């Protein structure tokens, strides 16, 4: 045993080494260790290897294990139960540098050693111990992670303990005294299959973590303070390989010729189609180089299968690679150039061709002598919304035209048109791929209000073969797009949009309109066709520009006014509590119950806003209503109908009082009947709506009713109630102003009182009813205008305020009650005579007080 010539590896109790073998059968594991007492266990998979022989020479031991391997790929593990040094390990032909070290250890030269205090390691091949970050510590050796200091304590880099901030001059590193970034877990499947854990860090600190696919390199993340908020910035993965970097490197190093082109195109296609979602921007740029190499070195013509594989490769990238990666560098532009290069190569041979996949296509047209000075490109599809089944020409099975181009071509050159179903390979800060999310951000006030742009059509990159971006056209390039556009936005964001022909400027990564004119046509079916007339050749598309007159102040005004209304309604109920005589009147009771139903409706509205904002803050409005959303919609439907029901009941009572002239007519258990009707009948409608629509009953964005159910269970009964009240109040008004005055049966003072009651009732009905009339118009998209929304807000949000004004402030009887209550309180506090609540005559009170020796009779209030 020549121990000195071998690599020395330290080990400790519970240390583990692992590796993978592909051998089968019975294999030997030989190790040479230096230890006073060592017990090692070797396992392959879940089977323990047998210890065959131990040869000792002083403190050195040579141990022989035999392992039976039954699987083609097996993991073997070496576990140590004591401390020592490993000088030699022969395990199925593997050397030490291929063995993973456990967490808390590192490879340092010829030695594997445990991390010191203040350091940590996540283990693996080539693992290194990393010092703990500022404001972190590790007091133990062999740690796999560091701990955060408590508030009021700090640490420098690589610390084994934390120090109190008290009396320390460098307050910038103290927790709780400055901005800090909280621990963040980040899973980026392009750069790893496990979480990157970014620990607590102070503002200005840059944290590093090992790349998961190339551990000799590191990813970094900076803790930054912007606009007073401290948070981690975007992670820099520029040094990290992706999951497929190695595969693409191998393909890139292969020699391309006509004999190998098919095999290489298959390999790169498989990577893009199967693993496009884990490709980074460098992988995309390297793929473009591979495709260009295939096109260039495939001979005079590119084989059909190679052409298809190239388009499938680009399609896989367009469909699966993240927009975030494609926006970096110029990888997206390079991959689109590869499609053009393929078109150029194909066009050298005669004949028209179209290669199309789900999101990418390439059309090549070779003009003939019989053609005019214009070459027409016509792309049709079998189905209206499909791109994958597109074909050239005007076949009978392809009735849906999605794109046409009339290219001025007096020189009779081949024309190519690269087609893309979206703008993912044309990144631009001007456009959005999440229109709904951007609307939501503006609606919530999380971003500045402004126009939002979106590509709505396919993108067509038209050119003469081998003549890119021509601006010297002998004529005008005419293109026609047909598209279907629909978008659901945040319910408060009423929007308008305009269509405009744009072309892509790759150097600035922006869409521009120079040299293009736009005309929009609408057919009888309502479908739009956009005609673009341009004097140059490049990548064209139809851009929609959205604008909205929504103002977040609408929300603020609505919430503030509703809060005031809620307070006024509560005060209205409290104001009537001392007025026992007034509480006996039917109209007063009805008014208070109307106020109660309105309180319930406003409280439910606030819960609705909480749920809606909570869901919208995710950036995507939900597609289906949650249970809590359905419950809120149910309650909103119910309580607003209860409010309308009490309004109808008040009209009925007024009719009985003022038209039938039986104000004191007896209705047995009338409050029980009124309550049963006004709280019971409205319940029928939301129950019917939920039974009818299920989860579709509620709009998931508003937690109010979806339109079909809103019409049936809300607006229909509301409109009928309003019409009924109008008829009743007209009849009552006529009776009060003409019939009773002419008959002379009712005193004038009584008529005046009833007129005032009627005016109050009509005012309340007008406020409640008119608000929902405007609300009805707001659900019609074309009528959702700013001035209309403000009218609805002012009418709907101030109902409680008006009820308080009409039934409290302007109620003379209630004012007298409170005046008397205040006067009594003031008099009793200054009087020298004890206040008597006993009933009796003036004589009785005087006698009682004189007998008790009191003489201030004039200050007594006689209660009878």
CSV table of N, CA and C in Angstrom, one decimal, residues 548-677:
chain,number,residue,atom,x,y,z
A,548,UNK,N,-58.2,54.3,-22.5
A,548,UNK,CA,-59.3,54.3,-21.6
A,548,UNK,C,-59.4,55.6,-20.8
A,549,UNK,N,-60.7,56.0,-20.6
A,549,UNK,CA,-60.9,57.2,-19.8
A,549,UNK,C,-61.1,56.9,-18.3
A,550,UNK,N,-60.8,55.7,-17.9
A,550,UNK,CA,-61.0,55.3,-16.5
A,550,UNK,C,-60.0,56.1,-15.7
A,551,UNK,N,-60.5,56.5,-14.5
A,551,UNK,CA,-59.7,57.3,-13.6
A,551,UNK,C,-59.8,56.6,-12.2
A,552,UNK,N,-58.7,56.4,-11.6
A,552,UNK,CA,-58.7,55.7,-10.3
A,552,UNK,C,-59.5,56.6,-9.2
A,553,UNK,N,-59.6,57.9,-9.5
A,553,UNK,CA,-60.4,58.7,-8.6
A,553,UNK,C,-61.8,58.3,-8.5
A,554,UNK,N,-62.3,57.6,-9.5
A,554,UNK,CA,-63.7,57.1,-9.5
A,554,UNK,C,-63.8,56.1,-8.3
A,555,UNK,N,-62.8,55.3,-8.1
A,555,UNK,CA,-62.8,54.3,-7.0
A,555,UNK,C,-62.8,55.0,-5.7
A,556,UNK,N,-61.8,56.0,-5.6
A,556,UNK,CA,-61.7,56.7,-4.3
A,556,UNK,C,-63.0,57.4,-4.0
A,557,UNK,N,-63.6,58.1,-4.9
A,557,UNK,CA,-64.9,58.8,-4.7
A,557,UNK,C,-65.9,57.9,-4.2
A,558,UNK,N,-66.1,56.8,-4.9
A,558,UNK,CA,-67.1,55.8,-4.6
A,558,UNK,C,-66.9,55.2,-3.2
A,559,UNK,N,-65.7,54.9,-2.8
A,559,UNK,CA,-65.4,54.3,-1.5
A,559,UNK,C,-65.7,55.3,-0.4
A,560,UNK,N,-65.2,56.6,-0.6
A,560,UNK,CA,-65.4,57.6,0.4
A,560,UNK,C,-66.9,58.0,0.6
A,561,UNK,N,-67.6,58.1,-0.5
A,561,UNK,CA,-69.0,58.5,-0.4
A,561,UNK,C,-69.8,57.3,0.3
A,562,UNK,N,-69.5,56.1,-0.1
A,562,UNK,CA,-70.2,55.0,0.5
A,562,UNK,C,-69.9,54.9,2.0
A,563,UNK,N,-68.7,55.2,2.4
A,563,UNK,CA,-68.4,55.2,3.8
A,563,UNK,C,-69.2,56.2,4.6
A,564,UNK,N,-69.3,57.4,4.0
A,564,UNK,CA,-70.1,58.5,4.6
A,564,UNK,C,-71.6,58.1,4.6
A,565,UNK,N,-72.0,57.5,3.5
A,565,UNK,CA,-73.4,57.0,3.5
A,565,UNK,C,-73.7,55.9,4.6
A,566,UNK,N,-72.7,55.0,4.8
A,566,UNK,CA,-72.9,54.0,5.8
A,566,UNK,C,-73.0,54.6,7.2
A,567,UNK,N,-72.2,55.6,7.4
A,567,UNK,CA,-72.2,56.4,8.7
A,567,UNK,C,-73.5,57.1,8.9
A,568,UNK,N,-74.0,57.7,7.8
A,568,UNK,CA,-75.3,58.4,7.9
A,568,UNK,C,-76.5,57.5,8.1
A,569,UNK,N,-76.4,56.3,7.5
A,569,UNK,CA,-77.5,55.3,7.8
A,569,UNK,C,-77.6,54.8,9.2
A,570,UNK,N,-76.4,54.6,9.7
A,570,UNK,CA,-76.3,54.1,11.1
A,570,UNK,C,-76.8,55.3,12.1
A,571,UNK,N,-76.4,56.5,11.8
A,571,UNK,CA,-76.9,57.7,12.6
A,571,UNK,C,-78.4,57.8,12.4
A,572,UNK,N,-78.9,57.5,11.2
A,572,UNK,CA,-80.4,57.6,11.1
A,572,UNK,C,-81.1,56.7,12.0
A,573,UNK,N,-80.7,55.5,12.1
A,573,UNK,CA,-81.3,54.5,13.0
A,573,UNK,C,-81.2,54.9,14.4
A,574,UNK,N,-80.0,55.4,14.8
A,574,UNK,CA,-79.7,55.8,16.2
A,574,UNK,C,-80.6,57.0,16.5
A,575,UNK,N,-80.8,57.9,15.6
A,575,UNK,CA,-81.6,59.2,15.8
A,575,UNK,C,-83.0,58.9,16.2
A,576,UNK,N,-83.6,57.8,15.7
A,576,UNK,CA,-85.0,57.5,16.0
A,576,UNK,C,-85.2,56.7,17.3
A,577,UNK,N,-84.1,56.2,17.8
A,577,UNK,CA,-84.3,55.3,19.0
A,577,UNK,C,-85.0,56.0,20.2
A,578,UNK,N,-84.7,57.3,20.5
A,578,UNK,CA,-85.5,58.0,21.6
A,578,UNK,C,-86.9,58.4,21.2
A,579,UNK,N,-87.2,58.4,19.9
A,579,UNK,CA,-88.5,58.9,19.5
A,579,UNK,C,-89.5,57.7,19.4
A,580,UNK,N,-90.0,57.3,20.6
A,580,UNK,CA,-90.9,56.2,20.7
A,580,UNK,C,-92.2,56.4,20.0
A,581,UNK,N,-92.7,57.6,20.1
A,581,UNK,CA,-94.0,57.9,19.4
A,581,UNK,C,-93.8,57.8,17.9
A,582,UNK,N,-92.7,58.3,17.4
A,582,UNK,CA,-92.5,58.3,15.9
A,582,UNK,C,-92.3,56.8,15.5
A,583,UNK,N,-91.6,56.0,16.3
A,583,UNK,CA,-91.4,54.6,15.9
A,583,UNK,C,-92.6,53.8,15.8
A,584,UNK,N,-93.8,54.3,16.3
A,584,UNK,CA,-95.0,53.6,16.2
A,584,UNK,C,-95.6,53.8,14.8
A,585,UNK,N,-95.1,54.8,14.0
A,585,UNK,CA,-95.7,55.1,12.7
A,585,UNK,C,-95.1,54.1,11.7
A,586,UNK,N,-96.0,53.7,10.8
A,586,UNK,CA,-95.6,52.7,9.8
A,586,UNK,C,-94.5,53.3,8.9
A,587,UNK,N,-94.7,54.5,8.4
A,587,UNK,CA,-93.7,55.1,7.5
A,587,UNK,C,-92.3,55.1,8.1
A,588,UNK,N,-92.3,55.5,9.4
A,588,UNK,CA,-91.0,55.6,10.0
A,588,UNK,C,-90.3,54.2,10.1
A,589,UNK,N,-91.1,53.2,10.4
A,589,UNK,CA,-90.5,51.8,10.5
A,589,UNK,C,-90.0,51.4,9.1
A,590,UNK,N,-90.8,51.7,8.1
A,590,UNK,CA,-90.4,51.3,6.8
A,590,UNK,C,-89.1,52.0,6.4
A,591,UNK,N,-89.0,53.3,6.7
A,591,UNK,CA,-87.8,54.0,6.3
A,591,UNK,C,-86.6,53.4,7.0
A,592,UNK,N,-86.7,53.0,8.3
A,592,UNK,CA,-85.6,52.4,9.0
A,592,UNK,C,-85.2,51.1,8.5
A,593,UNK,N,-86.2,50.3,8.1
A,593,UNK,CA,-85.9,49.0,7.5
A,593,UNK,C,-85.3,49.2,6.1
A,594,UNK,N,-85.7,50.2,5.3
A,594,UNK,CA,-85.0,50.5,4.1
A,594,UNK,C,-83.6,50.9,4.3
A,595,UNK,N,-83.3,51.7,5.4
A,595,UNK,CA,-81.9,52.0,5.7
A,595,UNK,C,-81.1,50.8,6.1
A,596,UNK,N,-81.8,49.9,6.8
A,596,UNK,CA,-81.1,48.7,7.3
A,596,UNK,C,-80.6,47.8,6.1
A,597,UNK,N,-81.5,47.7,5.1
A,597,UNK,CA,-81.2,46.9,3.9
A,597,UNK,C,-80.0,47.5,3.1
A,598,UNK,N,-80.0,48.9,3.1
A,598,UNK,CA,-79.0,49.6,2.4
A,598,UNK,C,-77.6,49.4,3.2
A,599,UNK,N,-77.7,49.4,4.5
A,599,UNK,CA,-76.5,49.1,5.3
A,599,UNK,C,-75.9,47.8,4.9
A,600,UNK,N,-76.7,46.7,4.8
A,600,UNK,CA,-76.2,45.4,4.5
A,600,UNK,C,-75.6,45.4,3.1
A,601,UNK,N,-76.3,46.1,2.1
A,601,UNK,CA,-75.8,46.2,0.8
A,601,UNK,C,-74.4,46.8,0.7
A,602,UNK,N,-74.2,47.9,1.4
A,602,UNK,CA,-72.9,48.6,1.4
A,602,UNK,C,-71.8,47.8,2.0
A,603,UNK,N,-72.1,47.1,3.1
A,603,UNK,CA,-71.1,46.3,3.8
A,603,UNK,C,-70.7,45.1,2.8
A,604,UNK,N,-71.7,44.6,2.1
A,604,UNK,CA,-71.4,43.5,1.2
A,604,UNK,C,-70.6,44.0,0.0
A,605,UNK,N,-70.8,45.3,-0.4
A,605,UNK,CA,-70.0,45.9,-1.5
A,605,UNK,C,-68.6,46.0,-1.1
A,606,UNK,N,-68.3,46.3,0.2
A,606,UNK,CA,-66.9,46.4,0.6
A,606,UNK,C,-66.2,45.1,0.6
A,607,UNK,N,-67.0,44.0,1.0
A,607,UNK,CA,-66.4,42.7,1.0
A,607,UNK,C,-66.1,42.3,-0.5
A,608,UNK,N,-67.0,42.7,-1.4
A,608,UNK,CA,-66.8,42.4,-2.8
A,608,UNK,C,-65.6,43.1,-3.3
A,609,UNK,N,-65.3,44.3,-2.9
A,609,UNK,CA,-64.1,45.0,-3.4
A,609,UNK,C,-62.9,44.3,-2.8
A,610,UNK,N,-62.9,43.8,-1.6
A,610,UNK,CA,-61.7,43.2,-1.0
A,610,UNK,C,-61.4,41.9,-1.8
A,611,UNK,N,-62.4,41.1,-2.2
A,611,UNK,CA,-62.2,39.9,-2.9
A,611,UNK,C,-61.8,40.2,-4.3
A,612,UNK,N,-62.4,41.2,-5.0
A,612,UNK,CA,-62.0,41.5,-6.4
A,612,UNK,C,-60.6,42.0,-6.4
A,613,UNK,N,-60.2,42.9,-5.6
A,613,UNK,CA,-58.8,43.5,-5.6
A,613,UNK,C,-57.8,42.4,-5.2
A,614,UNK,N,-58.2,41.5,-4.3
A,614,UNK,CA,-57.3,40.4,-4.0
A,614,UNK,C,-57.0,39.5,-5.2
A,615,UNK,N,-58.0,39.2,-6.0
A,615,UNK,CA,-57.8,38.4,-7.1
A,615,UNK,C,-57.1,39.1,-8.2
A,616,UNK,N,-57.4,40.4,-8.4
A,616,UNK,CA,-56.7,41.2,-9.5
A,616,UNK,C,-55.3,41.4,-9.2
A,617,UNK,N,-54.9,41.5,-7.9
A,617,UNK,CA,-53.5,41.7,-7.6
A,617,UNK,C,-52.5,40.6,-8.1
A,618,UNK,N,-53.1,39.4,-8.5
A,618,UNK,CA,-52.3,38.4,-9.0
A,618,UNK,C,-51.9,38.7,-10.5
A,619,UNK,N,-52.5,39.8,-11.1
A,619,UNK,CA,-52.1,40.2,-12.4
A,619,UNK,C,-53.0,39.6,-13.5
A,620,UNK,N,-53.7,38.6,-13.1
A,620,UNK,CA,-54.6,37.9,-14.1
A,620,UNK,C,-56.0,37.8,-13.4
A,621,UNK,N,-57.0,38.3,-14.1
A,621,UNK,CA,-58.4,38.1,-13.5
A,621,UNK,C,-58.8,36.7,-13.7
A,622,UNK,N,-59.4,36.1,-12.6
A,622,UNK,CA,-59.8,34.7,-12.7
A,622,UNK,C,-60.8,34.4,-13.8
A,623,UNK,N,-60.8,33.2,-14.4
A,623,UNK,CA,-61.7,32.9,-15.5
A,623,UNK,C,-63.0,32.3,-14.9
A,624,UNK,N,-63.0,31.7,-13.8
A,624,UNK,CA,-64.2,31.2,-13.2
A,624,UNK,C,-64.4,31.8,-11.8
A,625,UNK,N,-65.6,31.9,-11.3
A,625,UNK,CA,-65.9,32.6,-10.1
A,625,UNK,C,-65.6,31.6,-8.9
A,626,UNK,N,-65.0,32.1,-7.9
A,626,UNK,CA,-64.8,31.3,-6.7
A,626,UNK,C,-66.0,31.2,-5.8
A,627,UNK,N,-66.0,30.3,-4.8
A,627,UNK,CA,-67.2,30.2,-4.0
A,627,UNK,C,-67.5,31.5,-3.2
A,628,UNK,N,-66.4,32.1,-2.7
A,628,UNK,CA,-66.6,33.4,-2.0
A,628,UNK,C,-67.2,34.5,-2.9
A,629,UNK,N,-66.8,34.4,-4.2
A,629,UNK,CA,-67.3,35.4,-5.2
A,629,UNK,C,-68.7,35.2,-5.5
A,630,UNK,N,-69.1,33.9,-5.6
A,630,UNK,CA,-70.5,33.6,-5.8
A,630,UNK,C,-71.4,34.0,-4.6
A,631,UNK,N,-70.9,33.8,-3.4
A,631,UNK,CA,-71.6,34.2,-2.2
A,631,UNK,C,-71.8,35.7,-2.2
A,632,UNK,N,-70.8,36.5,-2.5
A,632,UNK,CA,-70.9,37.9,-2.5
A,632,UNK,C,-71.9,38.3,-3.6
A,633,UNK,N,-71.9,37.7,-4.8
A,633,UNK,CA,-72.8,38.1,-5.8
A,633,UNK,C,-74.3,37.8,-5.4
A,634,UNK,N,-74.4,36.7,-4.7
A,634,UNK,CA,-75.7,36.3,-4.2
A,634,UNK,C,-76.2,37.3,-3.2
A,635,UNK,N,-75.4,37.7,-2.3
A,635,UNK,CA,-75.8,38.7,-1.2
A,635,UNK,C,-76.0,40.1,-1.8
A,636,UNK,N,-75.2,40.5,-2.8
A,636,UNK,CA,-75.4,41.8,-3.5
A,636,UNK,C,-76.8,41.8,-4.2
A,637,UNK,N,-77.1,40.7,-4.9
A,637,UNK,CA,-78.3,40.6,-5.6
A,637,UNK,C,-79.5,40.7,-4.6
A,638,UNK,N,-79.3,40.0,-3.5
A,638,UNK,CA,-80.4,39.9,-2.5
A,638,UNK,C,-80.6,41.2,-1.8
A,639,UNK,N,-79.6,41.9,-1.2
A,639,UNK,CA,-79.8,43.1,-0.4
A,639,UNK,C,-80.2,44.3,-1.3
A,640,UNK,N,-79.8,44.4,-2.5
A,640,UNK,CA,-80.2,45.5,-3.3
A,640,UNK,C,-81.7,45.3,-3.7
A,641,UNK,N,-82.1,44.0,-3.9
A,641,UNK,CA,-83.5,43.8,-4.1
A,641,UNK,C,-84.4,44.0,-2.9
A,642,UNK,N,-83.8,43.7,-1.7
A,642,UNK,CA,-84.5,44.0,-0.5
A,642,UNK,C,-84.8,45.5,-0.3
A,643,UNK,N,-83.8,46.3,-0.7
A,643,UNK,CA,-83.9,47.8,-0.7
A,643,UNK,C,-85.0,48.2,-1.6
A,644,UNK,N,-85.1,47.7,-2.8
A,644,UNK,CA,-86.2,48.0,-3.7
A,644,UNK,C,-87.5,47.5,-3.2
A,645,UNK,N,-87.5,46.4,-2.5
A,645,UNK,CA,-88.8,45.9,-2.0
A,645,UNK,C,-89.4,46.8,-0.9
A,646,UNK,N,-88.5,47.3,0.0
A,646,UNK,CA,-89.0,48.3,1.0
A,646,UNK,C,-89.5,49.6,0.3
A,647,UNK,N,-88.8,50.0,-0.8
A,647,UNK,CA,-89.3,51.1,-1.5
A,647,UNK,C,-90.7,50.9,-2.0
A,648,UNK,N,-91.0,49.7,-2.6
A,648,UNK,CA,-92.3,49.4,-3.1
A,648,UNK,C,-93.3,49.4,-1.9
A,649,UNK,N,-92.9,48.8,-0.8
A,649,UNK,CA,-93.8,48.7,0.3
A,649,UNK,C,-94.2,50.1,0.8
A,650,UNK,N,-93.2,51.0,0.8
A,650,UNK,CA,-93.5,52.4,1.2
A,650,UNK,C,-94.5,53.0,0.3
A,651,UNK,N,-94.4,52.8,-1.0
A,651,UNK,CA,-95.4,53.3,-1.9
A,651,UNK,C,-96.8,52.7,-1.7
A,652,UNK,N,-96.9,51.4,-1.4
A,652,UNK,CA,-98.1,50.8,-1.1
A,652,UNK,C,-98.8,51.4,0.1
A,653,UNK,N,-98.0,51.6,1.2
A,653,UNK,CA,-98.5,52.2,2.4
A,653,UNK,C,-99.0,53.6,2.2
A,654,UNK,N,-98.3,54.4,1.4
A,654,UNK,CA,-98.7,55.7,1.1
A,654,UNK,C,-100.0,55.7,0.3
A,655,UNK,N,-100.2,54.8,-0.6
A,655,UNK,CA,-101.4,54.7,-1.3
A,655,UNK,C,-102.6,54.4,-0.4
A,656,UNK,N,-102.4,53.5,0.6
A,656,UNK,CA,-103.4,53.1,1.5
A,656,UNK,C,-103.8,54.4,2.4
A,657,UNK,N,-102.8,55.1,2.8
A,657,UNK,CA,-103.0,56.3,3.7
A,657,UNK,C,-103.6,57.4,2.9
A,658,UNK,N,-103.1,57.7,1.8
A,658,UNK,CA,-103.5,59.0,1.2
A,658,UNK,C,-104.5,58.9,0.0
A,659,UNK,N,-104.6,57.8,-0.6
A,659,UNK,CA,-105.6,57.6,-1.6
A,659,UNK,C,-106.9,57.0,-1.1
A,660,UNK,N,-106.7,55.9,-0.3
A,660,UNK,CA,-107.9,55.3,0.2
A,660,UNK,C,-108.4,56.1,1.4
A,661,UNK,N,-107.6,57.0,1.9
A,661,UNK,CA,-108.0,57.9,3.1
A,661,UNK,C,-108.3,57.1,4.3
A,662,UNK,N,-107.5,56.0,4.5
A,662,UNK,CA,-107.7,55.2,5.7
A,662,UNK,C,-106.4,55.1,6.4
A,663,UNK,N,-105.9,56.3,6.8
A,663,UNK,CA,-104.6,56.3,7.4
A,663,UNK,C,-104.5,55.4,8.7
A,664,UNK,N,-105.6,55.4,9.4
A,664,UNK,CA,-105.5,54.6,10.7
A,664,UNK,C,-106.2,53.2,10.5
A,665,UNK,N,-106.3,52.8,9.2
A,665,UNK,CA,-106.9,51.5,9.0
A,665,UNK,C,-106.1,50.5,9.6
A,666,UNK,N,-106.7,49.4,10.1
A,666,UNK,CA,-106.0,48.4,10.8
A,666,UNK,C,-105.6,47.3,9.8
A,667,UNK,N,-104.3,46.9,9.8
A,667,UNK,CA,-103.7,45.8,9.1
A,667,UNK,C,-103.1,44.8,10.1
A,668,UNK,N,-103.8,43.7,10.3
A,668,UNK,CA,-103.3,42.8,11.3
A,668,UNK,C,-101.9,42.3,11.0
A,669,UNK,N,-101.1,42.4,12.1
A,669,UNK,CA,-99.7,42.0,12.0
A,669,UNK,C,-99.0,42.5,10.8
A,670,UNK,N,-99.2,43.8,10.5
A,670,UNK,CA,-98.7,44.4,9.3
A,670,UNK,C,-97.1,44.3,9.2
A,671,UNK,N,-96.4,44.5,10.3
A,671,UNK,CA,-95.0,44.5,10.2
A,671,UNK,C,-94.4,43.1,9.9
A,672,UNK,N,-95.1,42.1,10.5
A,672,UNK,CA,-94.7,40.7,10.2
A,672,UNK,C,-94.9,40.4,8.7
A,673,UNK,N,-96.0,40.9,8.1
A,673,UNK,CA,-96.3,40.7,6.7
A,673,UNK,C,-95.3,41.4,5.8
A,674,UNK,N,-95.1,42.7,6.2
A,674,UNK,CA,-94.1,43.5,5.4
A,674,UNK,C,-92.7,42.9,5.4
A,675,UNK,N,-92.3,42.4,6.6
A,675,UNK,CA,-90.9,41.9,6.7
A,675,UNK,C,-90.8,40.6,6.0
A,676,UNK,N,-91.9,39.7,6.1
A,676,UNK,CA,-91.9,38.5,5.3
A,676,UNK,C,-91.8,38.7,3.8
A,677,UNK,N,-92.5,39.7,3.3
A,677,UNK,CA,-92.5,40.0,1.9
A,677,UNK,C,-91.2,40.6,1.5
